[in-house]
Amino acid sequence: MSVMERARTRTTEEKNSAGRERPPRPRSRAGATPYLFLAPGFALFLLLIAYPMVKAFQMSLYDWNIVAGATSRYIGLDNYRRAFHDPLFWRGLQNSGLYMALTVPPQIVLGLGVAILLNNKAPGRAVYRVLFYLPVVTSWVVVSLLFQYLFADSGLVNWVLHDVTHVTGHDTSWLSGRWTGMVAISALGIWKGVGWSMMIFLAALQSVSKDLLEAAALDGAGRWSTFRVVTLQAIRPALLFVIVMLVIGGFNVFVSVLLMTGGGPSDSTQVLLTYMYKQAFTNLDFGYGASIAVMLTVGVFVLSIIQLRAFRSDEELA
Amino acid sequence: MARRTPILLACTAVAALALTGCGSSSDDSAGGGSSAKKVTLTFWGTYGNGGNSAQTDALEKTVIPAFEKANPGITIKYVDMPYDSLLQKLTTGAAAGQLPDLVRADIGWVPKFGALKVFAPLDQEMSGFQKLADDTYPGSLATNRFGDHYYGLPLDTNTRVMISNPDALKKAGIAQPPATFSDLKADAPKLAAHKISVYADSGLQGWNVYPWIWSAGGSVTNPDQTKATGYLNSPQSVAGVQMLVNLYKQGAIPNLIIGNKGAVQTSDGLPKATYATILDGPWMADIWKGQYADFKPVYSPVPAGPGGSVSVVGGEDIAMTTASKDHAAAEKFIAFTQTADYQIAMAKTGQMSVVKSLDPQESAAVPAFAPFIKQLATAKPRPSVPQAPAIDTALQDELTKAFEGKESVQDALDKAAAAIDPLLTQAD
């Protein structure tokens, strides 16, 4: 987190020095060395990220024909227009947004809660950390299939809710409806994601100044006030980072939906990425699939910028 | 010296990266280059679909070794994949130039890949093609044809018959599997009283619904396969689907049929007596043999409607890709698939033979095929056109809405037919 703090102090310094001319940076005598260090990473970035992105954008402007030797027809923005009038595209966007809304707040609240608990010296702390973090490093495919079993019509969830506790009057067909399906998919997202936000918060909590905590205690602040005024302020950068990353992750949900419901029945649980996948790899409409991917990328990028801005501005107000 | 090290390191890293980035991918089908010509042929198929180890075992432990023994220098590398993935992998593989030498393709896919020039025209390339072709069932052979050429040879055939769980029927006091539409409708409430679904299926594509449409006296296209409107949405076709929708609305058919991934699969639901009847193929016996040793399924014809008892022809063809580097070796394997060593060994695992002359041998080896052979006598093929996969998607999309009650069956089939009409005449 110190990196983030340094970054913040630097921005304030820059703000303070605004208007004054900054001294010119001394020309580095290192010559090509830094660039050579950058080269491997940059080459990877160009090869594996930049090139496919440009290619996808190019594809989105064509009625792209995948078969070798076939010609593709340039159709300009037709694919984007088509998405605009495609109810399934909008449903995918809604479902992606719904998934984000259902998974981001619980991951932050639960992640922070668990992190605070594990921040105290307690026996077996390391074991619990590992246990909470375990879902994060397990394969998406494995846990998606596992949750498909749990939420199956005759699965464990129905057994607990209906047969054992009688919370529900009958077995719920979780994966056959839009809302219940999204709940099941979100449950997996939360369970798998809590460990990750916990880790980030845990690291942030360890950098909370002990002096401030003691001072707050001396001033007679209660637990809640101390948390609000001292702890929460100290972990703000981490909180921002977690929120931005989770929102991006939420919009990029794919594997769990593909495996648990396949976007079905009749496209009711389709999210943006599964719809993109269906268009590209089932209907072989790569141009249309690419246009959905491009729009998702732009959307997430803009959303992230807005979040960073919003956070920074109310920090300045504070 | 110390200042140089980072530069050296960085250079090395860049060089290493360049090498890995542009390294050649290993080529499986390249010749060994030694004096004795060694060839490895890659063979893609879906024998293991649904966890069917009986078929992949027979192929990898019996059939392929027999071929390799008879043809020293040729190695067959079989790659198994799920049914739907094979269609995808073939398409994307064609684009990327990453194709196997041999493919066991669903009979519905051969025209498509023939049109795309992914499969080689065997009638032009393969010596002895005509003789082999003449010895297969004409109906199976026809699925390999696109335009004036044949892009594969029949490999196996099958059809769906009614498979029922006698214990489930007995619980509801039913002695015989439903033999007619009326039986099915009459049995539904009796079984529902015991929380048993009268019938279950796992989709709404042609393979799933054509038997009901044809048995109801309906049809899918005109005889030329150029028009679906007026056939797929005829009153008889609508009546066949309407019966299923009515049963679904009564709760007598589970929502597995509309793609609920949380529902019990037919392969589990039937032996567990959750479902009383299903329609399926001859390979199921082997799947149950392992998991449900006590289950004694009963095989009977598809329930008869006004159009009789008409099922759907399934099966696979063997094709050679145009990308194959060694056509001579690939043709040897294709010829081998038409022999008793291949056909009878695979028949024992539920893949019915397509070679006419092997009929007596097959009936003796696998008496369980009797109900399927009987059903095949009246079974019909799905439209054999390049756009066959797209036809299935259109049908499934519209029919799902009808089952969910969002559309009437008539509207759904009207729309499906309108979507399918242009697909029937589209070349590729």
JSON list of C-alpha atoms in Angstrom, two decimals, chain B residues 129-243:
[
{"chain": "B", "resi": 129, "resn": "PHE", "atom": "CA", "xyz": [-14.12, -45.67, -52.94]},
{"chain": "B", "resi": 130, "resn": "GLN", "atom": "CA", "xyz": [-17.00, -46.86, -55.09]},
{"chain": "B", "resi": 131, "resn": "LYS", "atom": "CA", "xyz": [-16.70, -50.48, -53.99]},
{"chain": "B", "resi": 132, "resn": "LEU", "atom": "CA", "xyz": [-16.71, -49.50, -50.32]},
{"chain": "B", "resi": 133, "resn": "ALA", "atom": "CA", "xyz": [-19.57, -47.04, -50.84]},
{"chain": "B", "resi": 134, "resn": "ASP", "atom": "CA", "xyz": [-21.71, -49.64, -52.61]},
{"chain": "B", "resi": 135, "resn": "ASP", "atom": "CA", "xyz": [-21.50, -51.92, -49.59]},
{"chain": "B", "resi": 136, "resn": "THR", "atom": "CA", "xyz": [-23.01, -49.37, -47.16]},
{"chain": "B", "resi": 137, "resn": "TYR", "atom": "CA", "xyz": [-26.66, -48.46, -46.58]},
{"chain": "B", "resi": 138, "resn": "PRO", "atom": "CA", "xyz": [-27.79, -45.91, -49.20]},
{"chain": "B", "resi": 139, "resn": "GLY", "atom": "CA", "xyz": [-29.39, -43.74, -46.53]},
{"chain": "B", "resi": 140, "resn": "SER", "atom": "CA", "xyz": [-26.13, -43.52, -44.58]},
{"chain": "B", "resi": 141, "resn": "LEU", "atom": "CA", "xyz": [-24.07, -42.98, -47.72]},
{"chain": "B", "resi": 142, "resn": "ALA", "atom": "CA", "xyz": [-26.31, -40.08, -48.81]},
{"chain": "B", "resi": 143, "resn": "THR", "atom": "CA", "xyz": [-25.33, -38.08, -45.71]},
{"chain": "B", "resi": 144, "resn": "ASN", "atom": "CA", "xyz": [-21.79, -37.73, -47.16]},
{"chain": "B", "resi": 145, "resn": "ARG", "atom": "CA", "xyz": [-22.96, -36.11, -50.34]},
{"chain": "B", "resi": 146, "resn": "PHE", "atom": "CA", "xyz": [-22.72, -32.43, -51.13]},
{"chain": "B", "resi": 147, "resn": "GLY", "atom": "CA", "xyz": [-23.21, -31.29, -54.73]},
{"chain": "B", "resi": 148, "resn": "ASP", "atom": "CA", "xyz": [-21.74, -33.99, -56.97]},
{"chain": "B", "resi": 149, "resn": "HIS", "atom": "CA", "xyz": [-19.23, -35.42, -54.54]},
{"chain": "B", "resi": 150, "resn": "TYR", "atom": "CA", "xyz": [-18.93, -37.59, -51.45]},
{"chain": "B", "resi": 151, "resn": "TYR", "atom": "CA", "xyz": [-16.88, -36.13, -48.60]},
{"chain": "B", "resi": 152, "resn": "GLY", "atom": "CA", "xyz": [-16.82, -39.16, -46.34]},
{"chain": "B", "resi": 153, "resn": "LEU", "atom": "CA", "xyz": [-17.90, -42.76, -45.87]},
{"chain": "B", "resi": 154, "resn": "PRO", "atom": "CA", "xyz": [-20.51, -44.05, -43.41]},
{"chain": "B", "resi": 155, "resn": "LEU", "atom": "CA", "xyz": [-18.95, -45.16, -40.12]},
{"chain": "B", "resi": 156, "resn": "ASP", "atom": "CA", "xyz": [-21.83, -46.10, -37.86]},
{"chain": "B", "resi": 157, "resn": "THR", "atom": "CA", "xyz": [-25.56, -45.65, -37.72]},
{"chain": "B", "resi": 158, "resn": "ASN", "atom": "CA", "xyz": [-28.15, -45.45, -34.98]},
{"chain": "B", "resi": 159, "resn": "THR", "atom": "CA", "xyz": [-31.61, -44.30, -34.18]},
{"chain": "B", "resi": 160, "resn": "ARG", "atom": "CA", "xyz": [-33.61, -43.49, -31.08]},
{"chain": "B", "resi": 161, "resn": "VAL", "atom": "CA", "xyz": [-36.11, -45.94, -29.63]},
{"chain": "B", "resi": 162, "resn": "MET", "atom": "CA", "xyz": [-38.17, -45.67, -26.49]},
{"chain": "B", "resi": 163, "resn": "ILE", "atom": "CA", "xyz": [-36.30, -46.89, -23.43]},
{"chain": "B", "resi": 164, "resn": "SER", "atom": "CA", "xyz": [-38.34, -47.29, -20.27]},
{"chain": "B", "resi": 165, "resn": "ASN", "atom": "CA", "xyz": [-37.85, -48.18, -16.65]},
{"chain": "B", "resi": 166, "resn": "PRO", "atom": "CA", "xyz": [-40.22, -51.10, -15.91]},
{"chain": "B", "resi": 167, "resn": "ASP", "atom": "CA", "xyz": [-40.11, -50.43, -12.14]},
{"chain": "B", "resi": 168, "resn": "ALA", "atom": "CA", "xyz": [-41.24, -46.84, -12.62]},
{"chain": "B", "resi": 169, "resn": "LEU", "atom": "CA", "xyz": [-44.14, -47.97, -14.82]},
{"chain": "B", "resi": 170, "resn": "LYS", "atom": "CA", "xyz": [-45.05, -50.73, -12.35]},
{"chain": "B", "resi": 171, "resn": "LYS", "atom": "CA", "xyz": [-45.32, -48.22, -9.49]},
{"chain": "B", "resi": 172, "resn": "ALA", "atom": "CA", "xyz": [-48.14, -46.52, -11.38]},
{"chain": "B", "resi": 173, "resn": "GLY", "atom": "CA", "xyz": [-49.74, -49.85, -12.32]},
{"chain": "B", "resi": 174, "resn": "ILE", "atom": "CA", "xyz": [-48.65, -49.67, -15.95]},
{"chain": "B", "resi": 175, "resn": "ALA", "atom": "CA", "xyz": [-47.68, -53.01, -17.49]},
{"chain": "B", "resi": 176, "resn": "GLN", "atom": "CA", "xyz": [-46.36, -51.95, -20.90]},
{"chain": "B", "resi": 177, "resn": "PRO", "atom": "CA", "xyz": [-44.32, -49.00, -22.14]},
{"chain": "B", "resi": 178, "resn": "PRO", "atom": "CA", "xyz": [-46.55, -46.45, -23.94]},
{"chain": "B", "resi": 179, "resn": "ALA", "atom": "CA", "xyz": [-47.01, -47.73, -27.49]},
{"chain": "B", "resi": 180, "resn": "THR", "atom": "CA", "xyz": [-49.07, -44.82, -28.83]},
{"chain": "B", "resi": 181, "resn": "PHE", "atom": "CA", "xyz": [-49.56, -41.08, -28.27]},
{"chain": "B", "resi": 182, "resn": "SER", "atom": "CA", "xyz": [-52.81, -41.90, -26.40]},
{"chain": "B", "resi": 183, "resn": "ASP", "atom": "CA", "xyz": [-50.97, -44.31, -24.08]},
{"chain": "B", "resi": 184, "resn": "LEU", "atom": "CA", "xyz": [-48.40, -41.62, -23.33]},
{"chain": "B", "resi": 185, "resn": "LYS", "atom": "CA", "xyz": [-51.10, -39.06, -22.51]},
{"chain": "B", "resi": 186, "resn": "ALA", "atom": "CA", "xyz": [-53.02, -41.59, -20.38]},
{"chain": "B", "resi": 187, "resn": "ASP", "atom": "CA", "xyz": [-49.91, -42.71, -18.47]},
{"chain": "B", "resi": 188, "resn": "ALA", "atom": "CA", "xyz": [-48.78, -39.17, -17.62]},
{"chain": "B", "resi": 189, "resn": "PRO", "atom": "CA", "xyz": [-51.19, -38.46, -14.72]},
{"chain": "B", "resi": 190, "resn": "LYS", "atom": "CA", "xyz": [-50.83, -41.99, -13.28]},
{"chain": "B", "resi": 191, "resn": "LEU", "atom": "CA", "xyz": [-47.06, -41.55, -13.09]},
{"chain": "B", "resi": 192, "resn": "ALA", "atom": "CA", "xyz": [-47.34, -37.94, -11.88]},
{"chain": "B", "resi": 193, "resn": "ALA", "atom": "CA", "xyz": [-49.20, -39.23, -8.82]},
{"chain": "B", "resi": 194, "resn": "HIS", "atom": "CA", "xyz": [-45.95, -40.99, -7.91]},
{"chain": "B", "resi": 195, "resn": "LYS", "atom": "CA", "xyz": [-43.83, -37.94, -8.82]},
{"chain": "B", "resi": 196, "resn": "ILE", "atom": "CA", "xyz": [-42.47, -39.69, -11.89]},
{"chain": "B", "resi": 197, "resn": "SER", "atom": "CA", "xyz": [-42.15, -37.86, -15.24]},
{"chain": "B", "resi": 198, "resn": "VAL", "atom": "CA", "xyz": [-43.72, -39.84, -18.06]},
{"chain": "B", "resi": 199, "resn": "TYR", "atom": "CA", "xyz": [-41.02, -38.75, -20.53]},
{"chain": "B", "resi": 200, "resn": "ALA", "atom": "CA", "xyz": [-37.77, -36.78, -20.43]},
{"chain": "B", "resi": 201, "resn": "ASP", "atom": "CA", "xyz": [-35.41, -35.35, -23.02]},
{"chain": "B", "resi": 202, "resn": "SER", "atom": "CA", "xyz": [-32.45, -32.98, -22.87]},
{"chain": "B", "resi": 203, "resn": "GLY", "atom": "CA", "xyz": [-33.03, -30.56, -25.73]},
{"chain": "B", "resi": 204, "resn": "LEU", "atom": "CA", "xyz": [-35.28, -29.30, -28.51]},
{"chain": "B", "resi": 205, "resn": "GLN", "atom": "CA", "xyz": [-33.16, -29.84, -31.61]},
{"chain": "B", "resi": 206, "resn": "GLY", "atom": "CA", "xyz": [-34.11, -32.00, -34.60]},
{"chain": "B", "resi": 207, "resn": "TRP", "atom": "CA", "xyz": [-32.69, -35.11, -32.96]},
{"chain": "B", "resi": 208, "resn": "ASN", "atom": "CA", "xyz": [-35.07, -34.53, -30.05]},
{"chain": "B", "resi": 209, "resn": "VAL", "atom": "CA", "xyz": [-38.32, -33.40, -31.70]},
{"chain": "B", "resi": 210, "resn": "TYR", "atom": "CA", "xyz": [-38.43, -34.82, -35.25]},
{"chain": "B", "resi": 211, "resn": "PRO", "atom": "CA", "xyz": [-39.54, -38.29, -34.05]},
{"chain": "B", "resi": 212, "resn": "TRP", "atom": "CA", "xyz": [-42.62, -36.69, -32.49]},
{"chain": "B", "resi": 213, "resn": "ILE", "atom": "CA", "xyz": [-43.29, -34.52, -35.56]},
{"chain": "B", "resi": 214, "resn": "TRP", "atom": "CA", "xyz": [-42.97, -37.44, -37.99]},
{"chain": "B", "resi": 215, "resn": "SER", "atom": "CA", "xyz": [-44.94, -39.84, -35.81]},
{"chain": "B", "resi": 216, "resn": "ALA", "atom": "CA", "xyz": [-47.70, -37.22, -35.67]},
{"chain": "B", "resi": 217, "resn": "GLY", "atom": "CA", "xyz": [-47.81, -37.34, -39.47]},
{"chain": "B", "resi": 218, "resn": "GLY", "atom": "CA", "xyz": [-45.98, -34.06, -39.90]},
{"chain": "B", "resi": 219, "resn": "SER", "atom": "CA", "xyz": [-42.83, -33.26, -41.84]},
{"chain": "B", "resi": 220, "resn": "VAL", "atom": "CA", "xyz": [-39.78, -31.01, -41.64]},
{"chain": "B", "resi": 221, "resn": "THR", "atom": "CA", "xyz": [-39.12, -29.95, -45.25]},
{"chain": "B", "resi": 222, "resn": "ASN", "atom": "CA", "xyz": [-40.36, -30.71, -48.75]},
{"chain": "B", "resi": 223, "resn": "PRO", "atom": "CA", "xyz": [-38.77, -33.79, -50.37]},
{"chain": "B", "resi": 224, "resn": "ASP", "atom": "CA", "xyz": [-36.16, -31.60, -52.14]},
{"chain": "B", "resi": 225, "resn": "GLN", "atom": "CA", "xyz": [-35.06, -30.10, -48.79]},
{"chain": "B", "resi": 226, "resn": "THR", "atom": "CA", "xyz": [-35.52, -26.56, -50.12]},
{"chain": "B", "resi": 227, "resn": "LYS", "atom": "CA", "xyz": [-38.47, -25.35, -48.01]},
{"chain": "B", "resi": 228, "resn": "ALA", "atom": "CA", "xyz": [-39.59, -25.75, -44.40]},
{"chain": "B", "resi": 229, "resn": "THR", "atom": "CA", "xyz": [-42.59, -23.37, -44.43]},
{"chain": "B", "resi": 230, "resn": "GLY", "atom": "CA", "xyz": [-45.71, -25.39, -45.06]},
{"chain": "B", "resi": 231, "resn": "TYR", "atom": "CA", "xyz": [-44.05, -28.54, -43.69]},
{"chain": "B", "resi": 232, "resn": "LEU", "atom": "CA", "xyz": [-42.44, -27.81, -40.31]},
{"chain": "B", "resi": 233, "resn": "ASN", "atom": "CA", "xyz": [-45.44, -25.62, -39.40]},
{"chain": "B", "resi": 234, "resn": "SER", "atom": "CA", "xyz": [-48.14, -27.85, -40.90]},
{"chain": "B", "resi": 235, "resn": "PRO", "atom": "CA", "xyz": [-51.11, -28.75, -38.64]},
{"chain": "B", "resi": 236, "resn": "GLN", "atom": "CA", "xyz": [-49.72, -32.29, -38.14]},
{"chain": "B", "resi": 237, "resn": "SER", "atom": "CA", "xyz": [-46.24, -31.03, -37.17]},
{"chain": "B", "resi": 238, "resn": "VAL", "atom": "CA", "xyz": [-47.80, -28.55, -34.75]},
{"chain": "B", "resi": 239, "resn": "ALA", "atom": "CA", "xyz": [-49.95, -31.32, -33.22]},
{"chain": "B", "resi": 240, "resn": "GLY", "atom": "CA", "xyz": [-46.85, -33.48, -32.52]},
{"chain": "B", "resi": 241, "resn": "VAL", "atom": "CA", "xyz": [-45.04, -30.67, -30.69]},
{"chain": "B", "resi": 242, "resn": "GLN", "atom": "CA", "xyz": [-48.26, -29.49, -29.01]},
{"chain": "B", "resi": 243, "resn": "MET", "atom": "CA", "xyz": [-48.60, -32.89, -27.32]}
]
